Short mmCIF file of C-alpha atoms in Angstrom, two decimals:
data_model
loop_
_atom_site.label_atom_id
_atom_site.label_comp_id
_atom_site.label_asym_id
_atom_site.label_seq_id
_atom_site.Cartn_x
_atom_site.Cartn_y
_atom_site.Cartn_z
CA MET A 1 108.52 -68.10 165.36
CA ASP A 2 108.91 -71.85 164.91
CA LYS A 3 108.79 -74.04 167.98
CA VAL A 4 111.41 -76.43 166.59
CA ALA A 5 113.60 -75.80 163.54
CA VAL A 6 115.62 -78.65 162.06
CA LEU A 7 118.72 -77.26 160.35
CA ILE A 8 120.41 -79.36 157.66
CA PRO A 9 123.50 -77.90 155.93
CA CYS A 10 124.06 -79.74 152.66
CA TYR A 11 126.65 -80.03 149.94
CA ASN A 12 126.06 -82.74 147.32
CA GLU A 13 123.96 -85.08 149.46
CA SER A 14 121.48 -86.23 146.79
CA ILE A 15 121.85 -89.89 147.79
CA THR A 16 120.75 -89.37 151.39
CA ILE A 17 118.87 -86.08 151.75
CA GLU A 18 115.41 -87.42 150.92
CA LYS A 19 115.62 -90.10 153.60
CA VAL A 20 116.97 -87.62 156.15
CA VAL A 21 114.14 -85.14 155.57
CA ARG A 22 111.44 -87.83 155.63
CA ASP A 23 112.86 -89.46 158.78
CA TYR A 24 112.87 -86.19 160.72
CA ARG A 25 109.44 -85.21 159.44
CA ARG A 26 108.14 -88.55 160.75
CA VAL A 27 109.79 -88.27 164.18
CA LEU A 28 109.23 -84.50 164.59
CA PRO A 29 105.94 -83.71 162.82
CA GLU A 30 105.71 -80.33 164.57
CA ALA A 31 109.13 -79.18 163.38
CA VAL A 32 109.97 -77.03 160.36
CA ILE A 33 112.83 -78.55 158.37
CA TYR A 34 115.29 -76.24 156.65
CA VAL A 35 117.86 -77.44 154.13
CA TYR A 36 120.56 -74.92 153.28
CA ASP A 37 122.19 -75.87 150.01
CA ASN A 38 125.86 -74.92 149.78
CA ASN A 39 126.49 -74.89 146.01
CA SER A 40 125.46 -78.49 145.36
CA THR A 41 125.65 -79.69 141.77
CA ASP A 42 123.79 -82.99 142.11
CA GLY A 43 120.20 -81.79 142.62
CA THR A 44 120.25 -81.92 146.42
CA ASP A 45 118.03 -78.83 146.63
CA ARG A 46 115.32 -80.23 144.34
CA ILE A 47 115.22 -83.57 146.15
CA ALA A 48 115.00 -81.87 149.55
CA ARG A 49 112.19 -79.61 148.39
CA ASP A 50 110.23 -82.54 146.99
CA ALA A 51 110.65 -84.35 150.33
CA GLY A 52 109.01 -81.46 152.17
CA ALA A 53 111.88 -79.28 153.37
CA ILE A 54 112.18 -75.53 153.05
CA VAL A 55 115.25 -75.00 150.87
CA ARG A 56 117.47 -71.95 151.13
CA TYR A 57 120.89 -71.23 149.69
CA GLU A 58 124.30 -70.18 151.02
CA TYR A 59 126.75 -69.40 148.23
CA ARG A 60 129.82 -68.88 150.41
CA GLN A 61 131.41 -72.30 150.56
CA GLY A 62 131.93 -73.94 153.93
CA LYS A 63 129.82 -75.37 156.74
CA GLY A 64 130.64 -72.47 159.04
CA ASN A 65 129.23 -70.02 156.50
CA VAL A 66 126.05 -72.10 156.24
CA ILE A 67 125.58 -72.24 160.02
CA ARG A 68 126.14 -68.49 160.20
CA SER A 69 123.27 -67.86 157.77
CA MET A 70 121.00 -70.42 159.45
CA PHE A 71 121.47 -68.92 162.91
CA ARG A 72 120.94 -65.41 161.60
CA ASP A 73 117.88 -66.10 159.43
CA ILE A 74 115.75 -68.56 161.38
CA GLU A 75 113.66 -67.77 164.45
CA ALA A 76 112.75 -70.70 166.70
CA GLN A 77 112.53 -71.75 170.33
CA CYS A 78 114.72 -74.79 169.71
CA TYR A 79 117.17 -75.54 166.91
CA LEU A 80 118.23 -79.06 165.95
CA MET A 81 121.33 -79.25 163.75
CA ILE A 82 122.05 -82.43 161.83
CA ASP A 83 124.10 -83.48 158.81
CA GLY A 84 122.48 -84.44 155.55
CA ASP A 85 124.45 -87.68 155.15
CA ASP A 86 122.05 -89.96 157.08
CA THR A 87 124.62 -90.86 159.72
CA TYR A 88 122.42 -89.76 162.66
CA PRO A 89 119.16 -91.70 163.22
CA ALA A 90 116.20 -89.43 163.89
CA GLU A 91 114.99 -91.39 166.92
CA ASP A 92 117.36 -89.55 169.28
CA ALA A 93 116.03 -86.11 168.32
CA PRO A 94 112.96 -85.89 170.64
CA GLN A 95 115.08 -86.40 173.76
CA MET A 96 117.54 -83.72 172.67
CA ILE A 97 114.77 -81.25 171.91
CA ASP A 98 113.02 -81.98 175.21
CA LEU A 99 116.16 -81.04 177.13
CA VAL A 100 116.21 -77.63 175.43
CA LEU A 101 112.50 -76.85 175.68
CA ASN A 102 111.71 -78.27 179.12
CA LYS A 103 114.99 -78.24 181.04
CA GLY A 104 116.50 -75.05 179.65
CA VAL A 105 119.69 -76.65 178.31
CA ASP A 106 121.53 -74.29 175.98
CA MET A 107 123.37 -76.91 173.93
CA VAL A 108 122.68 -80.62 173.77
CA ILE A 109 125.55 -82.58 172.24
CA GLY A 110 124.75 -85.78 170.38
CA ASP A 111 127.55 -87.99 171.68
CA ARG A 112 128.58 -90.49 168.99
CA LEU A 113 131.81 -91.58 170.60
CA SER A 114 130.11 -93.27 173.55
CA SER A 115 127.95 -95.43 171.30
CA THR A 116 128.61 -96.84 167.82
CA TYR A 117 131.03 -94.39 166.21
CA PHE A 118 134.23 -96.40 166.53
CA THR A 119 132.64 -99.55 165.11
CA GLU A 120 130.64 -97.86 162.34
CA ASN A 121 133.19 -95.32 161.13
CA LYS A 122 135.53 -96.83 158.52
CA ARG A 123 138.12 -94.02 158.60
CA PRO A 124 140.64 -94.82 161.36
CA PHE A 125 142.34 -91.43 161.22
CA HIS A 126 138.98 -89.79 161.97
CA ASN A 127 138.67 -91.99 165.05
CA SER A 128 142.09 -91.00 166.37
CA GLY A 129 141.53 -87.37 165.37
CA ASN A 130 138.35 -87.18 167.44
CA LEU A 131 140.21 -88.54 170.46
CA VAL A 132 143.08 -86.06 170.04
CA VAL A 133 140.74 -83.08 169.74
CA ARG A 134 138.66 -84.24 172.71
CA GLY A 135 141.76 -84.67 174.85
CA LEU A 136 143.18 -81.27 173.94
CA ILE A 137 140.00 -79.30 174.62
CA ASN A 138 139.15 -81.11 177.85
CA ARG A 139 142.66 -80.51 179.15
CA LEU A 140 142.89 -76.87 178.04
CA PHE A 141 139.40 -75.90 179.20
CA ARG A 142 139.14 -78.28 182.20
CA SER A 143 136.00 -79.92 180.89
CA ASN A 144 134.74 -83.44 180.27
CA VAL A 145 132.95 -83.24 176.93
CA LYS A 146 132.86 -86.67 175.33
CA ASP A 147 132.25 -85.68 171.68
CA ILE A 148 133.66 -82.35 170.55
CA MET A 149 133.15 -82.58 166.80
CA THR A 150 129.70 -84.10 166.43
CA GLY A 151 127.38 -82.47 163.93
CA TYR A 152 124.28 -83.54 165.87
CA ARG A 153 123.28 -80.83 168.34
CA ALA A 154 120.27 -79.03 169.75
CA PHE A 155 120.41 -75.38 170.79
CA SER A 156 118.37 -72.85 172.70
CA ARG A 157 117.47 -69.57 171.03
CA LEU A 158 119.69 -67.76 173.54
CA PHE A 159 122.75 -69.68 172.38
CA VAL A 160 121.99 -69.35 168.67
CA LYS A 161 121.36 -65.61 168.73
CA SER A 162 124.44 -64.84 170.83
CA PHE A 163 126.96 -67.16 169.19
CA PRO A 164 129.52 -65.31 167.01
CA VAL A 165 130.29 -67.65 164.09
CA LEU A 166 133.91 -67.07 163.07
CA SER A 167 134.88 -70.37 161.45
CA LYS A 168 134.09 -70.92 157.78
CA GLY A 169 134.42 -74.70 157.51
CA PHE A 170 134.07 -77.95 159.45
CA GLU A 171 135.90 -76.56 162.47
CA ILE A 172 132.63 -74.83 163.42
CA GLU A 173 131.64 -77.63 165.84
CA THR A 174 134.89 -77.20 167.78
CA GLU A 175 134.26 -73.46 167.98
CA MET A 176 130.72 -74.04 169.28
CA THR A 177 131.93 -76.34 172.03
CA ILE A 178 134.71 -74.04 173.24
CA HIS A 179 132.40 -71.01 173.15
CA ALA A 180 129.78 -72.82 175.24
CA LEU A 181 132.38 -73.94 177.79
CA ASP A 182 133.93 -70.49 178.07
CA LYS A 183 130.61 -68.64 178.42
CA ASN A 184 129.22 -71.08 181.01
CA PHE A 185 126.24 -72.22 178.95
CA LEU A 186 124.32 -75.22 180.23
CA LEU A 187 125.52 -78.28 178.31
CA GLU A 188 124.29 -81.84 178.32
CA GLU A 189 125.37 -84.83 176.28
CA VAL A 190 123.07 -87.53 174.98
CA PRO A 191 124.56 -90.76 173.61
CA VAL A 192 123.26 -91.12 170.06
CA SER A 193 123.51 -93.89 167.51
CA TYR A 194 125.85 -93.38 164.58
CA ARG A 195 125.97 -95.23 161.27
CA ASP A 196 128.48 -94.89 158.50
CA ARG A 197 127.56 -93.25 155.22
CA PRO A 198 125.66 -95.49 152.78
CA THR A 199 127.40 -96.81 149.68
CA GLY A 200 127.95 -94.09 147.11
CA SER A 201 127.89 -91.24 149.63
CA GLU A 202 131.31 -89.69 150.14
CA SER A 203 132.57 -87.58 153.03
CA LYS A 204 133.57 -84.00 152.22
CA LEU A 205 136.20 -84.06 154.97
CA ASN A 206 139.89 -84.26 154.16
CA THR A 207 141.52 -86.03 157.07
CA VAL A 208 144.83 -84.14 156.95
CA SER A 209 143.88 -80.62 155.84
CA ASP A 210 140.67 -80.41 157.87
CA GLY A 211 142.43 -81.97 160.86
CA VAL A 212 145.11 -79.27 160.70
CA LYS A 213 142.38 -76.60 160.49
CA VAL A 214 140.69 -77.98 163.60
CA LEU A 215 143.96 -78.06 165.57
CA LYS A 216 144.75 -74.52 164.43
CA THR A 217 141.28 -73.42 165.52
CA ILE A 218 141.79 -74.96 168.96
CA MET A 219 145.07 -73.11 169.47
CA ASN A 220 143.61 -69.82 168.23
CA LEU A 221 140.60 -70.14 170.51
CA PHE A 222 142.85 -71.14 173.41
CA ARG A 223 144.83 -67.94 172.82
CA ASP A 224 141.66 -65.83 172.51
CA TYR A 225 139.69 -67.31 175.43
CA LYS A 226 142.56 -68.00 177.88
CA PRO A 227 145.27 -65.48 177.00
CA LEU A 228 146.92 -65.41 180.43
CA LEU A 229 147.55 -69.16 180.42
CA PHE A 230 148.55 -69.16 176.74
CA PHE A 231 151.08 -66.32 176.99
CA THR A 232 152.33 -67.41 180.41
CA THR A 233 153.17 -70.80 178.91
CA LEU A 234 155.15 -69.13 176.14
CA SER A 235 156.76 -66.82 178.70
CA VAL A 236 157.89 -69.74 180.86
CA ILE A 237 159.42 -71.46 177.83
CA CYS A 238 161.39 -68.31 176.99
CA VAL A 239 162.54 -67.76 180.57
CA ILE A 240 163.65 -71.38 181.01
CA SER A 241 165.56 -71.17 177.73
CA ALA A 242 167.17 -67.93 178.89
CA LEU A 243 168.23 -69.49 182.18
CA ALA A 244 169.62 -72.56 180.39
CA LEU A 245 171.88 -70.23 178.37
CA PHE A 246 172.70 -67.81 181.19
CA ILE A 247 173.65 -70.21 184.01
CA PRO A 248 176.74 -71.70 182.27
CA VAL A 249 177.96 -68.18 181.47
CA LEU A 250 177.41 -67.17 185.10
CA LEU A 251 179.31 -70.21 186.40
CA GLU A 252 182.20 -69.44 184.06
CA TYR A 253 182.28 -65.87 185.37
CA PHE A 254 182.44 -67.08 188.98
CA ALA A 255 185.26 -69.47 188.05
CA THR A 256 187.39 -67.15 185.89
CA GLY A 257 186.13 -63.63 186.54
CA LEU A 258 185.58 -63.30 182.78
CA VAL A 259 182.55 -63.37 180.50
CA LEU A 260 183.79 -65.70 177.76
CA ARG A 261 180.57 -65.99 175.71
CA PHE A 262 179.03 -62.60 175.10
CA PRO A 263 176.74 -63.78 172.24
CA THR A 264 175.22 -66.41 174.53
CA LEU A 265 174.74 -63.80 177.26
CA ILE A 266 173.02 -61.44 174.81
CA VAL A 267 170.70 -64.15 173.50
CA SER A 268 169.74 -65.15 177.04
CA GLY A 269 168.94 -61.52 177.86
CA VAL A 270 166.78 -61.17 174.75
CA LEU A 271 164.88 -64.36 175.57
CA ALA A 272 164.29 -63.22 179.15
CA THR A 273 163.00 -59.86 177.89
CA ILE A 274 160.66 -61.58 175.41
CA GLY A 275 159.39 -63.83 178.20
CA ILE A 276 158.56 -60.84 180.42
CA LEU A 277 156.81 -59.05 177.55
CA LEU A 278 154.77 -62.15 176.73
CA TRP A 279 153.59 -62.41 180.34
CA ILE A 280 152.64 -58.73 180.37
CA CYS A 281 150.68 -59.21 177.10
CA GLY A 282 148.85 -62.14 178.65
CA LEU A 283 147.96 -60.14 181.74
CA ILE A 284 146.59 -57.23 179.69
CA LEU A 285 144.58 -59.52 177.41
CA HIS A 286 143.26 -61.43 180.44
CA VAL A 287 141.73 -58.20 181.77
CA THR A 288 140.28 -57.46 178.32
CA VAL A 289 138.72 -60.93 178.05
CA LYS A 290 137.25 -60.62 181.54
CA LYS A 291 135.64 -57.30 180.56
CA HIS A 292 134.34 -58.93 177.36
CA ARG A 293 132.70 -61.68 179.43
CA GLN A 294 130.94 -59.04 181.52
CA LEU A 295 129.63 -57.31 178.39
CA TYR A 296 128.57 -60.66 176.96
CA GLU A 297 126.47 -61.38 180.05
CA ILE A 298 124.74 -58.03 179.56
CA LEU A 299 124.06 -58.99 175.92
CA LEU A 300 122.53 -62.31 177.05
CA ASN A 301 120.24 -60.42 179.41
CA GLN A 302 119.09 -58.17 176.59
CA ILE A 303 118.40 -61.14 174.32
CA SER A 304 116.44 -62.85 177.12
CA ILE A 305 114.33 -59.74 177.67
CA GLY A 306 113.60 -59.52 173.94
CA ARG A 307 112.27 -63.05 173.67
#
C-alpha cells in the first residue's frame, strides 16, 4: 500500500502534464504519482510516463468515470487529487496531506476562491457559477464550505473506499462535497493558490452544459439526501396553490349558497391530494435514508477494521 498516492485524471493535457508530474515529484518525493488517461489523442500518456508517472487508462469518457477507477484500483493511506492542467501549484500539497495523515481529516478541500481564483480565472461565468453552486449547497445542507467545485483535494482511505461514485463527468466534485457533508466526514479547507491555464491549454468545461449538469446534480442529491425537506417543499407549494384556488370558491359559496366554479374546486382538490401524497412520500423516504445512514456507519466500521 502506498503512503501517498497522487491522482491525476487527464484528457488531452500534453502541454502541461510533464510540468505537473515533475512539480509534484519534487514536492512529494515519497508519493507515487498516477496519471489516468481518459482517451487523450495528443500523447498525454507518453509524456506523463516519460516524466515518471505510472500511467493507466480509463476508456469510459468523463472525469467521474476516471475517479471511480482511481478510487477502486489504488491502495494508499492518503490520496491527493489534482488536475493535469497546471492550475494548482504543488507547494500547497504537503499541508493538505499532513492534515489527512496526522490529524485524521477525511477530506481536505483546496480552497481556490479565498485566494487567487477570481483574479486569475479569465472566464467570468465560471466565477459566478462557483458562487451560485456554493450558495445553493451551503443553504440546502446548512454548511459553510468555501469552494465546492475545486479539483484539488486530499482524502483519507476511509473516504475513498466508502464513497459511491455516481456522477460520470465534472459534477463529481459537487457529489463528493455533498456526500462528505451528509455522512459527517471530517472536512477542512486550506486556501490554495490558483493560476489560469497556460497559453495553448484549453479547458474541457462547457460553461452552459456543464453548469446545468452541476445544478441538476445538486437538486438530485438534495432529493436523495434530504427527501423530507425536498418533498415537503413541493407539498407546501401544492397545498398553497390549492388554497389559493379553493378560498375564492368557498367565499362565493358563503355569499350565494352556490358552487359556481366546479372545475376550479376539482383542481384545488387534486392539488391538495398531490400535496398530501408528496409529504407522505418524503416521510417514507426520510425513514429509508435514516436507515441507510445507519448501515453506512456499519460499513465504515468494517472498512476501519480491515485497514
